[in-house]
Short mmCIF file of C-alpha atoms in Angstrom, two decimals:
data_model
loop_
_atom_site.label_atom_id
_atom_site.label_comp_id
_atom_site.label_asym_id
_atom_site.label_seq_id
_atom_site.Cartn_x
_atom_site.Cartn_y
_atom_site.Cartn_z
CA MET T 1 0.00 0.00 0.00
CA SER T 2 1.35 3.42 -0.95
CA ASP T 3 1.95 6.22 1.57
CA ARG T 4 -1.02 8.09 0.07
CA GLN T 5 -3.30 5.05 0.52
CA SER T 6 -2.04 4.55 4.09
CA GLU T 7 -2.75 8.18 4.99
CA ALA T 8 -6.20 8.00 3.39
CA ALA T 9 -7.01 4.80 5.31
CA ARG T 10 -5.91 6.41 8.56
CA THR T 11 -8.03 9.51 7.99
CA GLU T 12 -11.12 7.67 6.77
CA LEU T 13 -11.31 5.27 9.71
CA LYS T 14 -11.67 7.93 12.41
CA GLY T 15 -15.26 7.93 13.66
CA ARG T 16 -16.25 4.92 11.56
CA GLN T 17 -18.26 1.89 12.67
CA LEU T 18 -17.41 -1.79 12.12
CA ILE T 19 -20.41 -4.07 11.83
CA GLU T 20 -19.06 -6.47 9.22
CA PRO T 21 -15.61 -6.76 7.62
CA GLY T 22 -17.03 -5.51 4.32
CA ASP T 23 -17.49 -2.10 5.94
CA PHE T 24 -13.75 -1.55 5.39
CA THR T 25 -11.78 -1.76 2.17
CA VAL T 26 -8.83 -4.12 1.91
CA ALA T 27 -6.54 -1.07 2.05
CA GLU T 28 -8.22 0.03 5.30
CA LEU T 29 -7.89 -3.47 6.74
CA GLU T 30 -4.21 -3.48 5.83
CA SER T 31 -3.74 -0.14 7.58
CA ILE T 32 -5.12 -1.72 10.77
CA PHE T 33 -2.75 -4.67 10.42
CA GLU T 34 0.21 -2.36 9.85
CA LEU T 35 -0.63 -0.50 13.05
CA ALA T 36 -1.08 -3.81 14.89
CA ASP T 37 2.40 -4.85 13.71
CA ARG T 38 3.81 -1.64 15.19
CA ILE T 39 2.06 -2.31 18.49
CA ILE T 40 3.33 -5.91 18.58
CA ALA T 41 6.86 -4.63 18.03
CA ASP T 42 6.57 -1.98 20.78
CA PRO T 43 3.43 -2.28 22.96
CA GLU T 44 4.59 0.39 25.41
CA ALA T 45 4.58 3.02 22.67
CA ALA T 46 0.76 2.78 22.58
CA MET T 47 0.12 2.88 26.32
CA ASP T 48 -1.13 6.50 26.38
CA TRP T 49 -2.89 6.76 23.01
CA ALA T 50 -6.41 6.49 24.47
CA ARG T 51 -5.81 8.19 27.79
CA GLY T 52 -8.96 10.09 28.78
CA LYS T 53 -11.18 7.99 26.47
CA LEU T 54 -14.02 5.72 27.64
CA MET T 55 -15.25 2.52 26.01
CA ALA T 56 -18.69 1.03 26.68
CA SER T 57 -18.54 -2.78 26.74
CA LEU T 58 -22.06 -4.16 26.20
CA PHE T 59 -22.19 -7.95 26.23
CA TYR T 60 -25.68 -9.42 25.98
CA GLU T 61 -24.32 -12.98 25.77
CA PRO T 62 -21.40 -14.82 27.43
CA SER T 63 -17.88 -14.25 26.16
CA THR T 64 -14.37 -14.72 27.46
CA ARG T 65 -11.82 -13.97 24.75
CA THR T 66 -13.78 -11.31 22.88
CA ARG T 67 -14.80 -9.32 25.96
CA PHE T 68 -11.47 -9.62 27.77
CA SER T 69 -9.45 -8.84 24.66
CA PHE T 70 -11.48 -5.69 23.97
CA GLU T 71 -11.26 -4.53 27.57
CA SER T 72 -7.56 -5.33 27.90
CA ALA T 73 -6.94 -3.61 24.54
CA MET T 74 -8.60 -0.40 25.72
CA MET T 75 -6.80 -0.46 29.07
CA ARG T 76 -3.42 -1.14 27.43
CA LEU T 77 -4.06 1.96 25.33
CA GLY T 78 -4.52 3.96 28.53
CA GLY T 79 -8.30 4.23 28.24
CA ARG T 80 -11.01 3.05 30.61
CA VAL T 81 -13.96 0.69 30.30
CA PHE T 82 -17.48 0.48 31.70
CA GLY T 83 -20.42 -1.73 30.80
CA PHE T 84 -22.01 -5.08 31.58
CA ASP T 85 -21.78 -8.76 30.72
CA ASP T 86 -25.24 -9.56 32.08
CA PRO T 87 -28.09 -7.52 30.56
CA THR T 88 -30.33 -8.27 33.56
CA THR T 89 -28.21 -5.78 35.51
CA SER T 90 -29.06 -2.99 33.04
CA SER T 91 -32.24 -1.09 32.17
CA VAL T 92 -32.91 -3.69 29.47
CA SER T 93 -34.54 -5.68 32.28
CA LYS T 94 -36.94 -2.74 32.74
CA GLY T 95 -37.95 -2.74 29.07
CA GLU T 96 -35.60 -0.07 27.70
CA THR T 97 -35.26 -0.32 23.92
CA LEU T 98 -31.94 -0.97 22.25
CA MET T 99 -32.14 2.40 20.49
CA ASP T 100 -32.61 4.25 23.78
CA THR T 101 -29.76 2.29 25.36
CA ALA T 102 -27.52 3.29 22.45
CA LYS T 103 -28.42 6.98 22.77
CA VAL T 104 -27.83 6.97 26.51
CA ILE T 105 -24.47 5.19 26.15
CA SER T 106 -23.39 7.76 23.55
CA CYS T 107 -23.77 10.46 26.21
CA TYR T 108 -21.03 8.84 28.28
CA ALA T 109 -18.67 6.84 26.06
CA ASP T 110 -16.32 7.69 23.19
CA ILE T 111 -16.67 4.24 21.60
CA ALA T 112 -18.97 1.24 22.12
CA VAL T 113 -18.54 -2.50 21.66
CA ILE T 114 -21.66 -4.67 21.50
CA ARG T 115 -22.21 -8.43 21.42
CA HIS T 116 -25.74 -9.79 21.09
CA PRO T 117 -27.33 -13.15 20.28
CA ARG T 118 -29.86 -11.64 17.85
CA GLU T 119 -28.93 -11.06 14.21
CA GLY T 120 -28.87 -7.43 13.13
CA THR T 121 -28.77 -5.98 16.64
CA ALA T 122 -25.29 -4.47 16.31
CA ARG T 123 -26.28 -2.69 13.10
CA LEU T 124 -29.48 -1.34 14.68
CA PHE T 125 -27.46 -0.09 17.68
CA ALA T 126 -24.95 1.61 15.36
CA GLN T 127 -27.67 3.24 13.27
CA SER T 128 -29.10 4.76 16.45
CA VAL T 129 -25.82 6.60 17.13
CA PRO T 130 -24.33 7.37 13.69
CA ASP T 131 -21.74 9.81 15.08
CA MET T 132 -20.25 7.31 17.54
CA PRO T 133 -17.73 4.56 16.69
CA VAL T 134 -19.47 1.21 17.28
CA ILE T 135 -17.88 -2.21 16.94
CA ASN T 136 -19.82 -5.42 16.46
CA ALA T 137 -18.30 -8.00 18.82
CA GLY T 138 -20.45 -10.77 17.33
CA ASP T 139 -24.18 -11.15 16.76
CA GLY T 140 -26.56 -14.02 16.13
CA GLY T 141 -26.13 -13.76 12.38
CA HIS T 142 -23.07 -14.58 10.33
CA GLU T 143 -20.72 -11.76 11.31
CA HIS T 144 -17.93 -11.60 13.86
CA PRO T 145 -15.71 -8.92 12.31
CA THR T 146 -13.08 -8.52 15.00
CA GLN T 147 -12.50 -12.28 15.13
CA THR T 148 -11.96 -12.02 11.38
CA LEU T 149 -9.43 -9.23 11.91
CA THR T 150 -7.75 -11.43 14.53
CA ASP T 151 -7.58 -14.33 12.09
CA LEU T 152 -6.26 -12.20 9.24
CA LEU T 153 -3.56 -10.62 11.41
CA THR T 154 -2.50 -14.11 12.54
CA ILE T 155 -2.26 -15.35 8.96
CA ARG T 156 -0.50 -12.20 7.75
CA HIS T 157 1.96 -12.17 10.65
CA LEU T 158 2.86 -15.87 10.45
CA LEU T 159 2.60 -16.55 6.71
CA GLY T 160 3.51 -13.14 5.28
CA SER T 161 0.25 -12.29 3.51
CA CYS T 162 -3.47 -12.99 3.51
CA GLY T 163 -3.52 -14.23 -0.09
CA GLY T 164 -2.37 -17.27 -2.03
CA HIS T 165 -3.28 -19.95 0.54
CA THR T 166 -5.21 -23.21 0.58
CA VAL T 167 -7.47 -22.88 3.60
CA GLY T 168 -9.11 -25.91 5.18
CA VAL T 169 -12.12 -25.01 7.29
CA CYS T 170 -13.32 -27.86 9.48
CA GLY T 171 -16.29 -28.50 11.75
CA ASP T 172 -19.52 -26.56 12.10
CA LEU T 173 -19.78 -24.67 8.82
CA LEU T 174 -23.55 -24.20 9.03
CA PHE T 175 -23.78 -22.11 12.20
CA GLY T 176 -20.20 -20.83 12.46
CA ARG T 177 -20.38 -17.03 12.25
CA THR T 178 -16.62 -16.83 12.73
CA ILE T 179 -16.08 -19.08 9.71
CA HIS T 180 -18.57 -17.28 7.47
CA SER T 181 -17.02 -13.92 8.27
CA LEU T 182 -13.47 -15.19 7.70
CA VAL T 183 -14.17 -16.94 4.38
CA LYS T 184 -16.00 -13.91 2.97
CA THR T 185 -13.08 -11.67 3.83
CA LEU T 186 -10.33 -14.04 2.68
CA ASN T 187 -12.21 -14.26 -0.61
CA ARG T 188 -11.36 -10.57 -1.13
CA TYR T 189 -7.65 -11.42 -1.21
CA PRO T 190 -6.21 -12.95 -4.39
CA GLY T 191 -5.28 -16.59 -4.81
CA ASN T 192 -7.07 -18.18 -1.86
CA ARG T 193 -8.70 -21.60 -2.26
CA PHE T 194 -11.00 -23.22 0.29
CA ILE T 195 -11.59 -26.80 1.38
CA PHE T 196 -14.78 -27.08 3.43
CA ILE T 197 -14.69 -30.10 5.76
CA SER T 198 -17.91 -31.04 7.53
CA PRO T 199 -20.61 -33.67 7.90
CA LYS T 200 -23.53 -33.14 5.53
CA GLU T 201 -25.70 -31.84 8.39
CA LEU T 202 -23.27 -28.96 9.06
CA ARG T 203 -22.25 -28.01 5.52
CA MET T 204 -21.83 -24.43 4.36
CA PRO T 205 -25.25 -22.95 3.52
CA GLU T 206 -26.05 -22.94 -0.20
CA TYR T 207 -26.65 -19.18 -0.26
CA PHE T 208 -23.15 -18.68 1.13
CA LEU T 209 -21.51 -20.96 -1.43
CA SER T 210 -23.30 -19.06 -4.19
CA MET T 211 -21.32 -15.93 -3.24
CA LEU T 212 -17.96 -17.60 -3.85
CA PRO T 213 -16.32 -17.75 -7.28
CA GLU T 214 -16.76 -20.97 -9.21
CA GLY T 215 -13.81 -23.28 -8.67
CA SER T 216 -12.60 -21.52 -5.51
CA TYR T 217 -13.72 -24.27 -3.13
CA VAL T 218 -14.33 -27.98 -2.71
CA GLU T 219 -16.40 -29.80 -0.09
CA THR T 220 -15.55 -33.02 1.71
CA ASP T 221 -16.47 -34.93 4.85
CA SER T 222 -12.94 -36.32 5.36
CA LEU T 223 -10.27 -34.38 7.25
CA ASP T 224 -7.76 -37.21 6.76
CA ASP T 225 -8.02 -37.00 2.96
CA VAL T 226 -7.17 -33.30 2.71
CA ILE T 227 -5.06 -32.34 5.73
CA GLY T 228 -1.87 -32.73 3.68
CA ASP T 229 -3.09 -30.20 1.11
CA VAL T 230 -3.80 -27.19 3.32
CA ASP T 231 -1.60 -24.25 4.33
CA ILE T 232 -4.06 -23.21 7.04
CA LEU T 233 -6.33 -25.57 8.98
CA TYR T 234 -9.07 -23.62 10.71
CA MET T 235 -10.81 -25.84 13.26
CA SER T 236 -14.12 -25.01 14.91
CA ARG T 237 -16.27 -26.54 17.61
CA VAL T 238 -19.76 -27.89 17.05
CA GLN T 239 -21.76 -25.23 18.86
CA ARG T 240 -24.09 -26.76 21.42
CA GLU T 241 -25.97 -23.49 21.87
CA ARG T 242 -27.08 -23.50 18.21
CA PHE T 243 -28.81 -26.89 18.44
CA VAL T 244 -32.44 -27.43 19.37
CA ASN T 245 -32.03 -31.20 19.43
CA GLU T 246 -29.55 -32.36 22.10
CA GLU T 247 -29.25 -35.82 20.55
CA GLU T 248 -28.21 -34.30 17.24
CA TYR T 249 -25.51 -32.27 18.97
CA ILE T 250 -24.16 -35.33 20.80
CA ARG T 251 -24.08 -37.32 17.55
CA LEU T 252 -22.09 -34.65 15.67
CA LYS T 253 -19.83 -33.07 18.31
CA ASP T 254 -17.00 -35.62 18.00
CA VAL T 255 -17.00 -36.05 14.22
CA TYR T 256 -13.57 -34.38 13.83
CA ILE T 257 -10.83 -34.55 16.43
CA LEU T 258 -7.41 -33.26 15.41
CA ASP T 259 -4.71 -35.30 17.13
CA ARG T 260 -0.99 -36.01 16.85
CA HIS T 261 -1.60 -38.84 14.39
CA LYS T 262 -3.48 -36.59 11.95
CA MET T 263 -0.84 -33.87 12.29
CA LYS T 264 1.76 -36.28 10.89
CA ARG T 265 0.00 -36.00 7.53
CA ALA T 266 0.11 -32.21 7.46
CA LYS T 267 2.70 -29.93 5.85
CA ASP T 268 5.65 -28.89 8.00
CA ASP T 269 4.74 -25.21 7.56
CA MET T 270 0.96 -25.57 7.91
CA ILE T 271 -0.67 -23.63 10.76
CA VAL T 272 -3.62 -24.74 12.89
CA MET T 273 -6.04 -22.02 13.96
CA HIS T 274 -9.13 -22.04 16.17
CA PRO T 275 -11.28 -19.10 17.37
CA LEU T 276 -11.71 -20.80 20.78
CA PRO T 277 -13.20 -21.99 22.99
CA ARG T 278 -12.46 -25.56 22.00
CA VAL T 279 -14.22 -28.55 23.45
CA ASN T 280 -12.38 -31.65 22.26
CA GLU T 281 -12.01 -31.05 18.51
CA ILE T 282 -8.28 -30.44 19.04
CA ALA T 283 -6.56 -32.88 21.39
CA THR T 284 -4.38 -31.16 23.99
CA GLU T 285 -1.43 -33.19 22.73
CA VAL T 286 -1.42 -30.93 19.65
CA ASP T 287 -0.80 -27.81 21.77
CA ASP T 288 2.96 -28.41 21.86
CA ASP T 289 3.21 -28.71 18.07
CA PRO T 290 4.82 -25.49 16.69
CA ARG T 291 2.17 -25.47 13.97
CA ALA T 292 -0.58 -24.99 16.58
CA VAL T 293 -1.02 -21.21 16.76
CA TYR T 294 -4.47 -20.81 18.36
CA PHE T 295 -3.15 -19.35 21.63
CA LYS T 296 -0.93 -16.94 19.69
CA GLN T 297 -4.06 -16.14 17.70
CA ALA T 298 -5.87 -15.18 20.91
CA LYS T 299 -3.08 -12.74 21.79
CA PHE T 300 -3.10 -11.27 18.29
CA GLY T 301 -6.79 -10.58 18.98
CA MET T 302 -5.84 -8.10 21.67
CA TYR T 303 -3.28 -6.38 19.44
CA VAL T 304 -5.60 -6.03 16.46
CA ARG T 305 -8.34 -4.64 18.71
CA MET T 306 -5.85 -2.12 20.10
CA ALA T 307 -5.14 -1.04 16.52
CA LEU T 308 -8.83 -0.92 15.58
CA ILE T 309 -9.84 1.13 18.64
CA SER T 310 -6.97 3.53 17.96
CA LYS T 311 -8.02 3.97 14.35
CA LEU T 312 -11.70 4.55 15.11
CA LEU T 313 -10.88 7.04 17.86
CA GLY T 314 -8.27 8.72 15.67
CA VAL T 315 -5.60 8.46 18.36
CA ASP T 316 -3.08 6.30 16.49
CA GLN T 317 0.28 8.04 16.47
#
């Protein structure tokens, strides 16, 4: 990216909102990753960027990594955080509308992060406060943009670029908002090819496949058959909370378990990613393999959120 493009990306991101990765151009995404690289190289340089700024952290459903990484990101930038992780402790329990909550929060905070189980809620919240930076921390639909930024930074940092890879995506491809968001965004980078690995009950939705270029993906139900072909293996858990039928969940939850034996078939420079939390789809014996990068990935999530918050607040130096 040229200096002119970098400067334009920096200027254009101040005050913006991130509801889905498509809200930002590839050049703007790259400007975030460049800033994240700077922060990784020298975290202390960013420790006062957001001093005096307040972030509202509004989590309407449980979260560990996403909530903690956002809050630690803001605090490492020198800012402060307020909010809730249980909506019953807020005026929502009294019947306050989401739009009114958004307008009230905008009176106090400089930036807001919202996670909600209902699809479209983050966008509705953002539309209610168009002059305030709002970040979607995951909703009940198919978007989890900051997990996508985390994943892209991990790939870029470890493999050199976000393009030109064979990406194996394994597990729950039907309900996985993290996966849908990542594949859509990786599809914007040149040269990526996808291998979708799932049982037929959890295949990628047809409408989603129709958005991908012809010939850019294949589908299979066998991890063993394709693990040697991938540069990136992105594992995901079968999400119990998305199932109505408990028996169906129990039948499918152990379909794919990545273990040391399967890793022997993989490339020496392949990386294994996972958005976490895992259940048992990756055996703990894999954790010591240098190709297993999911805990590094979690840390990159904090750094990329530091960069994103800085960009949206316009405090990046």
